[in-house]
């Protein structure tokens, strides 16, 4: 009761200064409280309070005035629930330059709210959600506007350009929860540009709040157009989006990884709207029967058919607007040149990872084409041999040699010429593979003194394996080599690597310090992110030293090699591996190891860092 009486007394005392004899009200800033002003019929001033912090002042009020100290009007930290400024005239109190109402519970911008303000408006830390035409017009005569820490989710740049085309105004929209979709594309491009128009924006601390995958992303780092959901006529199991909700030039139909076995039902969106169709990672094996009669297909500009089960494209119609066609990772074997040639506007075409059959015509077409990407990765098969499609000399020479019957008369000479030509061409194009094969079979080792090369090497072998196979290594392989006679000194990553060093550096040092590199080939090894790096380093070191370095051990059965990279697969296929479950394993393994110069003791144990 004491505090209530004290509070009412102070309020009544303030009213003697706040309220004039006329029915005009001068309101001073009372930071931290909620003040409500009402009109009462008898004109008497009444102060009622139900708590220690809420004050309610009632009086017959026709005009609200503000007393300003200096040129700044400060009302921060008041929760203003009803803001009526229709009668406010700041000029009665001199020239007002700055208006500050930070953390004032403002939910919108009222008409004439900043009338007479000449320099700056700071309404940060409020609940403003929209900047419509009426709100933007309130700022058009004020050079600096601070709207940070509000709830603004979108900026319509077109509105700004229409209203502020002749105004020099700077906006601070930092720390607002922007929804990063297609509605922000123009605003983002403006932020990233020179902002050479009359109005400008702060570019610091402007982030995406939604969607989740872009949360915290600065708007100025977004380099691609954002999309908005477009649900009208969107096919089942697909997701449709556009990059401009009002005037979109195309619709992206994304059916990626949807377990589709046939084409979705696609309908036209508009006469001038293109379609970008993504059907990758499905199980589609053929084009729809209506592909040639359906006019919707003519609107497709990008078509992604990668990672499907297509075996032919003979039904693909002429698509006049198609610029991009992805066909990689299918089951295509026969190349139809006429279909590709009829796609007159095609710019990008992918054909890799298909079981193509080699033809001279296809090879020459690929070489001449400017639209086919990753040509050096396209392979084809002829007579059980795999060729790079760009090696037209090999492909065409081999095919021509089998077509001339008269060559039988000069068979010995022609065979010699062909063999020499093939060897020369193969050596030019596959020099690294041939050199490795020679060393893997022991060819040319007589020209190299291995002991001279390996004089400074610490280990007899570096064991490259997956940590998932560690039990087999420590229980079987290591005892069989380090405890044998003669014993071999092995380098193991879980025992001999030094803590705190980069893994890549330790791999290189282990390979360079070892006379052999043993690859323990398992499914776990092929899945390891380090296996390919360890192999590449060992392989290059062997070529550099001109010594056969790499050995392959298979603990059980040979793992599935179909999913690994072609170069790695070729190496494994060409190398004779040693299977641990076969007879004479240890004898074969020790015979492949380097000659021991002296009896060595097994290396000591170190704490693992991997």
C-alpha positions as semicolon CSV with decimal commas, in nm:
position;residue;x (nm);y (nm);z (nm)
1;X;0,000;0,000;0,000
2;X;0,288;0,232;0,079
3;X;0,440;0,189;-0,265
4;X;0,105;0,241;-0,436
5;X;0,046;0,563;-0,244
6;X;0,397;0,681;-0,318
7;X;0,360;0,601;-0,688
8;X;0,025;0,786;-0,714
9;X;0,170;1,085;-0,533
10;X;0,459;1,111;-0,774
11;X;0,225;1,079;-1,071
12;X;-0,005;1,354;-0,939
13;X;0,301;1,572;-0,873
14;X;0,421;1,518;-1,229
15;X;0,075;1,604;-1,361
16;X;0,112;1,953;-1,222
17;X;0,395;2,005;-1,468
18;X;0,277;1,779;-1,745
19;X;-0,079;1,908;-1,795
20;X;-0,154;2,272;-1,882
21;X;-0,467;2,457;-1,788
22;X;-0,581;2,420;-2,140
23;X;-0,688;2,079;-2,241
24;X;-0,356;2,029;-2,421
25;X;-0,123;1,754;-2,296
26;X;0,257;1,778;-2,295
27;X;0,403;1,427;-2,248
28;X;0,762;1,392;-2,128
29;X;0,948;1,064;-2,197
30;X;0,894;0,822;-1,909
31;X;1,136;0,544;-2,001
32;X;1,048;0,197;-1,891
33;X;0,674;0,244;-1,829
34;X;0,346;0,199;-2,017
35;X;0,157;0,527;-2,054
36;X;-0,202;0,550;-2,187
37;X;-0,374;0,886;-2,253
38;X;-0,753;0,902;-2,273
39;X;-1,026;1,165;-2,311
40;X;-1,257;1,217;-2,009
41;X;-1,587;1,406;-2,024
42;X;-1,536;1,632;-1,720
43;X;-1,178;1,726;-1,807
44;X;-1,044;1,621;-1,465
45;X;-0,706;1,451;-1,430
46;X;-0,724;1,106;-1,273
47;X;-0,433;0,872;-1,197
48;X;-0,504;0,505;-1,130
49;X;-0,248;0,229;-1,086
50;X;-0,286;-0,143;-1,034
51;X;0,086;-0,219;-0,996
52;X;0,420;-0,057;-0,927
53;X;0,508;0,000;-1,294
54;X;0,186;0,071;-1,482
55;X;0,056;0,427;-1,482
56;X;-0,272;0,530;-1,644
57;X;-0,335;0,900;-1,700
58;X;-0,683;1,009;-1,810
59;X;-0,771;1,355;-1,933
60;X;-0,965;1,528;-2,207
61;X;-0,690;1,546;-2,469
62;X;-0,723;1,706;-2,811
63;X;-0,355;1,747;-2,898
64;X;-0,040;1,567;-2,788
65;X;0,283;1,764;-2,766
66;X;0,637;1,654;-2,689
67;X;0,893;1,854;-2,503
68;X;1,234;1,804;-2,666
69;X;1,577;1,861;-2,520
70;X;1,813;1,974;-2,795
71;X;1,720;1,840;-3,140
72;X;1,648;1,477;-3,044
73;X;1,315;1,334;-2,941
74;X;1,375;1,026;-2,725
75;X;1,101;0,776;-2,634
76;X;1,297;0,450;-2,616
77;X;1,196;0,159;-2,389
78;X;0,830;0,264;-2,363
79;X;0,571;0,014;-2,478
80;X;0,342;0,240;-2,685
81;X;0,023;0,053;-2,758
82;X;-0,181;0,332;-2,921
83;X;0,024;0,584;-3,115
84;X;-0,189;0,878;-3,240
85;X;0,019;1,160;-3,384
86;X;-0,240;1,329;-3,598
87;X;-0,210;1,650;-3,398
88;X;0,162;1,650;-3,323
89;X;0,350;1,959;-3,444
90;X;0,722;1,933;-3,366
91;X;0,791;2,285;-3,497
92;X;0,629;2,443;-3,194
93;X;0,935;2,329;-2,999
94;X;1,204;2,424;-3,246
95;X;1,370;2,228;-3,524
96;X;1,361;1,853;-3,453
97;X;1,633;1,652;-3,629
98;X;1,630;1,308;-3,467
99;X;1,348;1,080;-3,359
100;X;1,439;0,778;-3,142
101;X;1,183;0,523;-3,032
102;X;1,384;0,207;-2,988
103;X;1,214;-0,086;-2,813
104;X;0,874;0,085;-2,812
105;X;0,653;-0,213;-2,908
106;X;0,576;-0,046;-3,242
107;X;0,399;-0,284;-3,479
108;X;0,351;-0,051;-3,773
109;X;0,431;0,297;-3,899
110;X;0,147;0,548;-3,869
111;X;0,069;0,830;-4,108
112;X;0,257;1,154;-4,029
113;X;0,446;0,969;-3,758
114;X;0,771;1,147;-3,846
115;X;0,636;1,477;-3,969
116;X;0,893;1,749;-3,920
117;X;1,190;1,514;-3,852
118;X;1,486;1,630;-4,064
119;X;1,786;1,404;-3,997
120;X;1,736;1,056;-3,851
121;X;1,466;0,813;-3,740
122;X;1,568;0,525;-3,514
123;X;1,288;0,275;-3,454
124;X;1,507;-0,031;-3,399
125;X;1,414;-0,321;-3,168
126;X;1,043;-0,302;-3,248
127;X;0,785;-0,534;-3,406
128;X;0,755;-0,381;-3,752
129;X;0,692;-0,655;-4,009
130;X;0,616;-0,476;-4,336
131;X;0,743;-0,178;-4,533
132;X;0,444;-0,097;-4,754
133;X;0,396;0,215;-4,967
134;X;0,244;0,419;-4,682
135;X;0,529;0,332;-4,447
136;X;0,799;0,410;-4,704
137;X;0,644;0,749;-4,782
138;X;0,690;0,848;-4,416
139;X;1,070;0,828;-4,465
140;X;1,107;1,013;-4,793
141;X;1,233;1,342;-4,638
142;X;1,464;1,184;-4,378
143;X;1,827;1,099;-4,476
144;X;1,887;0,816;-4,228
145;X;1,645;0,539;-4,126
146;X;1,736;0,273;-3,869
147;X;1,505;-0,029;-3,876
148;X;1,741;-0,289;-3,734
149;X;1,618;-0,569;-3,502
150;X;1,257;-0,567;-3,624
151;X;1,053;-0,846;-3,785
152;X;1,092;-0,745;-4,149
153;X;1,106;-1,056;-4,369
154;X;1,102;-0,909;-4,719
155;X;1,208;-0,597;-4,908
156;X;1,024;-0,501;-5,226
157;X;1,294;-0,315;-5,417
158;X;1,044;-0,197;-5,678
159;X;0,860;0,004;-5,411
160;X;1,184;0,167;-5,298
161;X;1,275;0,261;-5,655
162;X;0,933;0,417;-5,715
163;X;0,921;0,622;-5,395
164;X;1,287;0,721;-5,347
165;X;1,397;0,783;-5,704
166;X;1,495;1,143;-5,618
167;X;1,581;1,098;-5,248
168;X;1,915;1,050;-5,073
169;X;1,828;0,804;-4,797
170;X;2,030;0,540;-4,615
171;X;1,857;0,240;-4,456
172;X;1,982;0,009;-4,181
173;X;1,788;-0,320;-4,198
174;X;2,039;-0,531;-4,007
175;X;1,931;-0,819;-3,783
176;X;1,588;-0,865;-3,940
177;X;1,458;-1,222;-3,997
178;X;1,467;-1,220;-4,378
179;X;1,300;-1,510;-4,560
180;X;1,544;-1,588;-4,840
181;X;1,330;-1,687;-5,136
182;X;1,268;-1,549;-5,482
183;X;1,107;-1,232;-5,342
184;X;1,451;-1,119;-5,224
185;X;1,640;-1,175;-5,551
186;X;1,625;-0,811;-5,667
187;X;1,714;-0,684;-5,320
188;X;2,015;-0,918;-5,298
189;X;2,141;-0,810;-5,638
190;X;2,105;-0,446;-5,531
191;X;2,301;-0,510;-5,211
192;X;2,583;-0,676;-5,404
193;X;2,594;-0,400;-5,664
194;X;2,739;-0,052;-5,638
195;X;2,416;0,087;-5,488
196;X;2,463;0,392;-5,707
197;X;2,099;0,492;-5,689
198;X;1,974;0,757;-5,451
199;X;1,880;0,520;-5,168
200;X;2,132;0,282;-5,009
201;X;2,135;-0,002;-4,757
202;X;2,383;-0,115;-4,497
203;X;2,526;-0,449;-4,612
204;X;2,665;-0,565;-4,277
205;X;2,470;-0,807;-4,054
206;X;2,195;-0,877;-4,306
207;X;2,130;-1,252;-4,286
208;X;1,880;-1,515;-4,390
209;X;1,656;-1,652;-4,115
210;X;1,466;-1,895;-4,336
211;X;1,476;-2,149;-4,493
212;X;1,671;-2,359;-4,245
213;X;1,949;-2,449;-4,488
214;X;2,027;-2,079;-4,541
215;X;1,990;-1,968;-4,179
216;X;2,273;-1,729;-4,090
217;X;2,387;-1,685;-4,452
218;X;2,477;-1,320;-4,536
219;X;2,264;-1,195;-4,824
220;X;2,570;-1,054;-5,000
221;X;2,725;-1,404;-5,029
222;X;2,431;-1,557;-5,218
223;X;2,542;-1,594;-5,582
224;X;2,246;-1,777;-5,735
225;X;1,884;-1,683;-5,772
226;X;1,659;-1,798;-5,489
227;X;1,337;-1,986;-5,555
228;X;0,981;-1,979;-5,429
229;X;0,751;-2,279;-5,414
230;X;0,507;-2,305;-5,703
231;X;0,236;-2,562;-5,636
232;X;0,003;-2,498;-5,930
233;X;-0,011;-2,808;-6,157
234;X;0,301;-2,949;-5,994
235;X;0,333;-3,325;-6,073
236;X;0,296;-3,579;-5,797
237;X;0,619;-3,673;-5,615
238;X;0,788;-3,359;-5,749
239;X;0,872;-3,016;-5,612
240;X;0,812;-2,709;-5,827
241;X;0,963;-2,364;-5,783
242;X;1,019;-2,033;-5,962
243;X;1,273;-1,755;-5,921
244;X;1,020;-1,471;-5,962
245;X;0,674;-1,521;-5,819
246;X;0,520;-1,235;-6,021
247;X;0,680;-1,273;-6,362
248;X;0,866;-1,603;-6,385
249;X;1,041;-1,700;-6,711
250;X;1,063;-2,069;-6,620
251;X;0,941;-2,332;-6,374
252;X;1,183;-2,576;-6,214
253;X;1,021;-2,920;-6,174
254;X;1,245;-3,124;-5,945
255;X;1,163;-3,496;-5,930
256;X;1,511;-3,600;-5,822
257;X;1,542;-3,926;-5,629
258;X;1,164;-3,989;-5,621
259;X;1,168;-4,361;-5,703
260;X;0,992;-4,293;-6,034
261;X;0,973;-4,569;-6,293
262;X;0,799;-4,357;-6,556
263;X;0,771;-3,993;-6,654
264;X;0,547;-3,769;-6,438
265;X;0,249;-3,593;-6,589
266;X;0,378;-3,250;-6,690
267;X;0,141;-2,971;-6,792
268;X;0,216;-2,635;-6,948
269;X;0,228;-2,337;-6,713
270;X;0,202;-2,066;-6,976
271;X;0,278;-1,996;-7,342
272;X;0,606;-1,815;-7,265
273;X;0,716;-2,009;-6,957
274;X;1,002;-2,256;-7,004
275;X;1,035;-2,580;-6,806
276;X;1,346;-2,712;-6,633
277;X;1,286;-3,080;-6,559
278;X;1,509;-3,277;-6,320
279;X;1,442;-3,653;-6,326
280;X;1,784;-3,769;-6,204
281;X;1,837;-4,062;-5,966
282;X;1,522;-4,253;-6,057
283;X;1,448;-4,582;-6,234
284;X;1,304;-4,454;-6,561
285;X;1,397;-4,664;-6,864
286;X;1,201;-4,511;-7,151
287;X;1,044;-4,190;-7,276
288;X;0,665;-4,150;-7,256
289;X;0,456;-4,253;-7,553
290;X;0,319;-3,897;-7,590
291;X;0,661;-3,738;-7,613
292;X;0,625;-3,646;-7,981
293;X;0,263;-3,527;-7,967
294;X;0,265;-3,339;-7,636
295;X;0,348;-2,968;-7,701
296;X;0,465;-2,930;-7,341
297;X;0,789;-3,105;-7,431
298;X;0,879;-2,821;-7,666
299;X;0,892;-2,586;-7,367
300;X;1,164;-2,786;-7,186
301;X;1,493;-2,596;-7,174
302;X;1,686;-2,816;-6,926
303;X;1,634;-3,194;-6,906
304;X;1,824;-3,402;-6,651
305;X;1,790;-3,778;-6,715
306;X;2,111;-3,881;-6,538
307;X;2,130;-4,183;-6,307
308;X;1,838;-4,368;-6,467
309;X;1,796;-4,690;-6,671
310;X;1,776;-4,558;-7,028
311;X;1,911;-4,791;-7,294
312;X;1,812;-4,586;-7,601
313;X;1,703;-4,236;-7,701
314;X;1,549;-4,323;-8,037
315;X;1,212;-4,171;-7,936
316;X;1,355;-3,838;-7,827
317;X;1,178;-3,570;-8,037
318;X;1,315;-3,244;-8,168
319;X;1,317;-3,005;-7,873
320;X;1,373;-2,655;-8,011
321;X;1,425;-2,486;-7,672
322;X;1,645;-2,751;-7,509
323;X;1,982;-2,606;-7,405
324;X;2,099;-2,864;-7,150
325;X;2,068;-3,243;-7,158
326;X;2,221;-3,469;-6,891
327;X;2,249;-3,837;-6,992
328;X;2,540;-3,956;-6,777
329;X;2,516;-4,272;-6,566
330;X;2,261;-4,462;-6,773
331;X;2,278;-4,781;-6,984
332;X;2,312;-4,623;-7,326
333;X;2,521;-4,821;-7,575
334;X;2,433;-4,696;-7,924
335;X;2,492;-4,333;-8,010
336;X;2,230;-4,171;-8,235
337;X;2,406;-3,879;-8,402
338;X;2,092;-3,754;-8,578
339;X;1,904;-3,701;-8,251
340;X;2,184;-3,493;-8,102
341;X;2,234;-3,299;-8,426
342;X;1,862;-3,205;-8,432
343;X;1,889;-3,033;-8,093
344;X;1,993;-2,708;-8,253
345;X;2,004;-2,495;-7,935
346;X;2,187;-2,750;-7,722
347;X;2,477;-2,602;-7,522
348;X;2,553;-2,866;-7,257
349;X;2,547;-3,245;-7,304
350;X;2,687;-3,516;-7,072
351;X;2,745;-3,878;-7,182
352;X;2,988;-4,025;-6,927
353;X;2,946;-4,356;-6,745
354;X;2,744;-4,531;-7,015
355;X;2,840;-4,867;-7,177
356;X;2,896;-4,715;-7,522
357;X;2,998;-4,937;-7,812
358;X;3,291;-4,790;-8,002
359;X;3,231;-4,658;-8,351
360;X;3,461;-4,439;-8,552
361;X;3,170;-4,209;-8,631
362;X;3,086;-4,157;-8,267
363;X;3,449;-4,090;-8,180
364;X;3,485;-3,823;-8,447
365;X;3,148;-3,670;-8,356
366;X;3,247;-3,638;-7,992
367;X;3,582;-3,484;-8,083
368;X;3,424;-3,222;-8,308
369;X;3,129;-3,140;-8,082
370;X;3,150;-2,823;-7,872
371;X;2,854;-2,913;-7,649
372;X;2,971;-3,246;-7,505
373;X;3,130;-3,208;-7,162
374;X;3,401;-3,419;-6,995
375;X;3,504;-3,586;-7,322
376;X;3,814;-3,736;-7,165
377;X;3,593;-3,938;-6,926
378;X;3,375;-4,098;-7,196
379;X;3,474;-4,458;-7,262
380;X;3,356;-4,716;-7,513
381;X;3,408;-5,089;-7,563
382;X;3,523;-5,281;-7,866
383;X;3,636;-5,645;-7,875
384;X;3,643;-5,659;-7,495
385;X;3,880;-5,363;-7,487
386;X;3,800;-5,032;-7,326
387;X;3,888;-4,711;-7,510
388;X;3,865;-4,345;-7,443
389;X;3,619;-4,212;-7,699
390;X;3,853;-3,927;-7,790
391;X;4,125;-4,169;-7,906
392;X;3,989;-4,183;-8,258
393;X;4,322;-4,307;-8,395
394;X;4,296;-4,625;-8,192
395;X;3,926;-4,677;-8,248
396;X;3,917;-4,602;-8,618
397;X;4,244;-4,783;-8,695
398;X;4,125;-5,099;-8,522
399;X;3,789;-5,092;-8,694
400;X;3,940;-5,033;-9,038
401;X;4,190;-5,312;-8,992
402;X;3,912;-5,566;-8,951
403;X;3,720;-5,448;-9,257
404;X;3,974;-5,496;-9,534
405;X;3,985;-5,854;-9,660
406;X;4,278;-5,784;-9,889
407;X;4,498;-5,736;-9,586
408;X;4,515;-6,115;-9,559
409;X;4,767;-6,112;-9,845
410;X;4,999;-5,890;-9,649
411;X;4,902;-6,015;-9,309
412;X;5,248;-6,052;-9,151
413;X;5,363;-5,703;-9,247
414;X;5,031;-5,542;-9,159
415;X;5,019;-5,720;-8,825
416;X;5,365;-5,593;-8,738
417;X;5,276;-5,238;-8,842
418;X;4,951;-5,246;-8,651
419;X;5,113;-5,388;-8,340
420;X;5,390;-5,128;-8,347
421;X;5,137;-4,849;-8,411
422;X;4,912;-4,969;-8,132
423;X;5,207;-4,999;-7,895
424;X;5,326;-4,648;-7,980
425;X;4,979;-4,500;-7,948
426;X;4,910;-4,688;-7,627
427;X;5,243;-4,579;-7,483
428;X;5,176;-4,215;-7,574
429;X;4,829;-4,215;-7,424
430;X;4,880;-4,461;-7,138
431;X;5,242;-4,410;-7,051
432;X;5,190;-4,413;-6,672
433;X;4,975;-4,729;-6,680
434;X;5,224;-4,913;-6,905
435;X;5,522;-4,817;-6,692
436;X;5,343;-4,935;-6,381
437;X;5,243;-5,262;-6,545
438;X;5,602;-5,327;-6,642
439;X;5,722;-5,276;-6,287
440;X;5,429;-5,476;-6,141
441;X;5,542;-5,774;-6,354
442;X;5,909;-5,730;-6,271
443;X;6,003;-5,604;-6,618
444;X;6,301;-5,363;-6,629
445;X;6,399;-5,432;-6,268
446;X;6,736;-5,546;-6,400
447;X;6,814;-5,187;-6,491
448;X;6,756;-5,065;-6,138
449;X;6,955;-5,137;-5,821
450;X;6,689;-5,150;-5,553
451;X;6,937;-5,159;-5,265
452;X;7,087;-4,829;-5,376
453;X;6,746;-4,664;-5,392
454;X;6,630;-4,807;-5,059
455;X;6,948;-4,751;-4,860
456;X;6,796;-4,478;-4,643
457;X;6,449;-4,628;-4,598
458;X;6,345;-4,704;-4,237
459;X;6,070;-4,960;-4,295
460;X;6,039;-5,270;-4,509
461;X;5,671;-5,198;-4,577
462;X;5,401;-4,944;-4,507
463;X;5,064;-5,117;-4,453
464;X;4,772;-4,921;-4,601
465;X;4,446;-5,047;-4,454
466;X;4,110;-4,943;-4,312
467;X;4,080;-4,905;-3,935
468;X;3,777;-5,135;-3,956
469;X;4,014;-5,420;-4,050
470;X;4,259;-5,352;-3,769
471;X;4,194;-5,681;-3,588
472;X;4,303;-5,882;-3,891
473;X;4,614;-5,666;-3,929
474;X;4,729;-5,687;-3,566
475;X;4,631;-6,052;-3,507
476;X;4,736;-6,206;-3,838
477;X;4,943;-5,995;-4,077
478;X;5,178;-5,814;-3,836
479;X;5,282;-6,125;-3,634
480;X;5,335;-6,321;-3,955
481;X;5,583;-6,063;-4,091
482;X;5,746;-5,904;-3,789
483;X;5,798;-6,235;-3,604
484;X;5,914;-6,428;-3,910
485;X;6,269;-6,516;-4,003
486;X;6,393;-6,288;-4,130
487;X;6,168;-6,036;-3,953
488;X;6,030;-5,738;-4,143
489;X;5,985;-5,392;-4,002
490;X;5,634;-5,259;-4,077
491;X;5,495;-4,906;-4,060
492;X;5,139;-4,895;-3,919
493;X;4,940;-4,573;-3,891
494;X;4,790;-4,672;-3,556
495;X;5,131;-4,743;-3,407
496;X;5,407;-4,552;-3,581
497;X;5,252;-4,217;-3,673
498;X;5,340;-3,913;-3,463
499;X;5,061;-3,731;-3,283
500;X;4,982;-3,374;-3,385
501;X;5,103;-3,392;-3,746
502;X;4,885;-3,360;-4,055
503;X;4,764;-3,695;-4,188
504;X;4,867;-3,612;-4,546
505;X;5,224;-3,535;-4,436
506;X;5,240;-3,861;-4,242
507;X;5,114;-4,062;-4,541
508;X;5,382;-3,913;-4,766
509;X;5,658;-3,970;-4,510
510;X;5,544;-4,330;-4,446
511;X;5,549;-4,412;-4,818
512;X;5,886;-4,247;-4,877
513;X;6,036;-4,429;-4,576
514;X;5,916;-4,777;-4,683
515;X;6,054;-5,024;-4,936
516;X;5,710;-5,168;-5,008
517;X;5,352;-5,047;-4,975
518;X;5,105;-5,318;-4,882
519;X;4,739;-5,245;-4,965
520;X;4,495;-5,460;-4,765
521;X;4,208;-5,465;-5,015
522;X;3,865;-5,496;-4,849
523;X;3,524;-5,334;-4,885
524;X;3,615;-5,115;-4,587
525;X;3,934;-5,004;-4,763
526;X;3,746;-4,898;-5,077
527;X;3,506;-4,694;-4,864
528;X;3,785;-4,518;-4,675
529;X;3,838;-4,152;-4,764
530;X;4,217;-4,194;-4,724
531;X;4,263;-4,513;-4,929
532;X;4,288;-4,341;-5,269
533;X;4,538;-4,084;-5,137
534;X;4,764;-4,353;-4,989
535;X;4,751;-4,547;-5,316
536;X;4,829;-4,239;-5,530
537;X;5,130;-4,148;-5,316
538;X;5,265;-4,507;-5,322
539;X;5,207;-4,542;-5,695
540;X;5,384;-4,214;-5,779
541;X;5,675;-4,305;-5,550
542;X;5,719;-4,638;-5,731
543;X;5,726;-4,463;-6,068
544;X;5,971;-4,206;-5,936
545;X;6,210;-4,472;-5,799
546;X;6,146;-4,710;-6,092
547;X;6,093;-4,988;-5,841
548;X;5,788;-5,207;-5,792
549;X;5,650;-5,076;-5,465
550;X;5,280;-5,159;-5,436
551;X;5,155;-5,501;-5,324
552;X;4,791;-5,601;-5,278
553;X;4,670;-5,847;-5,014
554;X;4,308;-5,971;-5,011
555;X;4,217;-6,111;-4,665
556;X;3,912;-6,304;-4,786
557;X;3,724;-6,252;-5,112
558;X;3,793;-5,980;-5,367
559;X;3,558;-5,688;-5,292
560;X;3,313;-5,537;-5,541
561;X;3,512;-5,304;-5,770
562;X;3,219;-5,175;-5,975
563;X;3,168;-4,856;-5,775
564;X;3,527;-4,732;-5,755
565;X;3,695;-4,486;-5,989
566;X;3,804;-4,625;-6,328
567;X;4,176;-4,546;-6,278
568;X;4,185;-4,719;-5,939
569;X;3,993;-5,017;-6,080
570;X;4,236;-5,047;-6,372
571;X;4,533;-5,057;-6,137
572;X;4,378;-5,328;-5,918
573;X;4,279;-5,533;-6,222
574;X;4,630;-5,519;-6,368
575;X;4,803;-5,609;-6,041
576;X;4,845;-5,966;-5,918
577;X;4,707;-5,970;-5,567
578;X;4,784;-6,220;-5,291
579;X;4,486;-6,388;-5,122
580;X;4,528;-6,478;-4,758
581;X;4,282;-6,767;-4,779
582;X;4,483;-6,942;-5,048
583;X;4,762;-7,201;-4,992
584;X;5,122;-7,083;-4,978
585;X;5,010;-6,731;-4,877
586;X;5,307;-6,661;-4,651
587;X;5,558;-6,799;-4,897
588;X;5,416;-6,586;-5,179
589;X;5,400;-6,277;-4,958
590;X;5,760;-6,307;-4,830
591;X;5,883;-6,370;-5,183
592;X;5,730;-6,037;-5,284
593;X;5,887;-5,851;-4,994
594;X;6,229;-5,683;-5,032
595;X;6,541;-5,875;-4,945
596;X;6,630;-5,830;-4,580
597;X;6,981;-5,690;-4,541
598;X;7,009;-5,802;-4,179
599;X;6,804;-5,954;-3,898
600;X;6,576;-5,687;-3,761
601;X;6,380;-5,678;-3,441
602;X;6,010;-5,587;-3,454
603;X;5,951;-5,215;-3,413
604;X;5,836;-5,084;-3,078
605;X;5,486;-4,975;-2,990
606;X;5,375;-4,613;-2,990
607;X;5,050;-4,458;-2,885
608;X;4,802;-4,426;-3,167
609;X;4,678;-4,090;-3,282
610;X;4,439;-4,217;-3,549
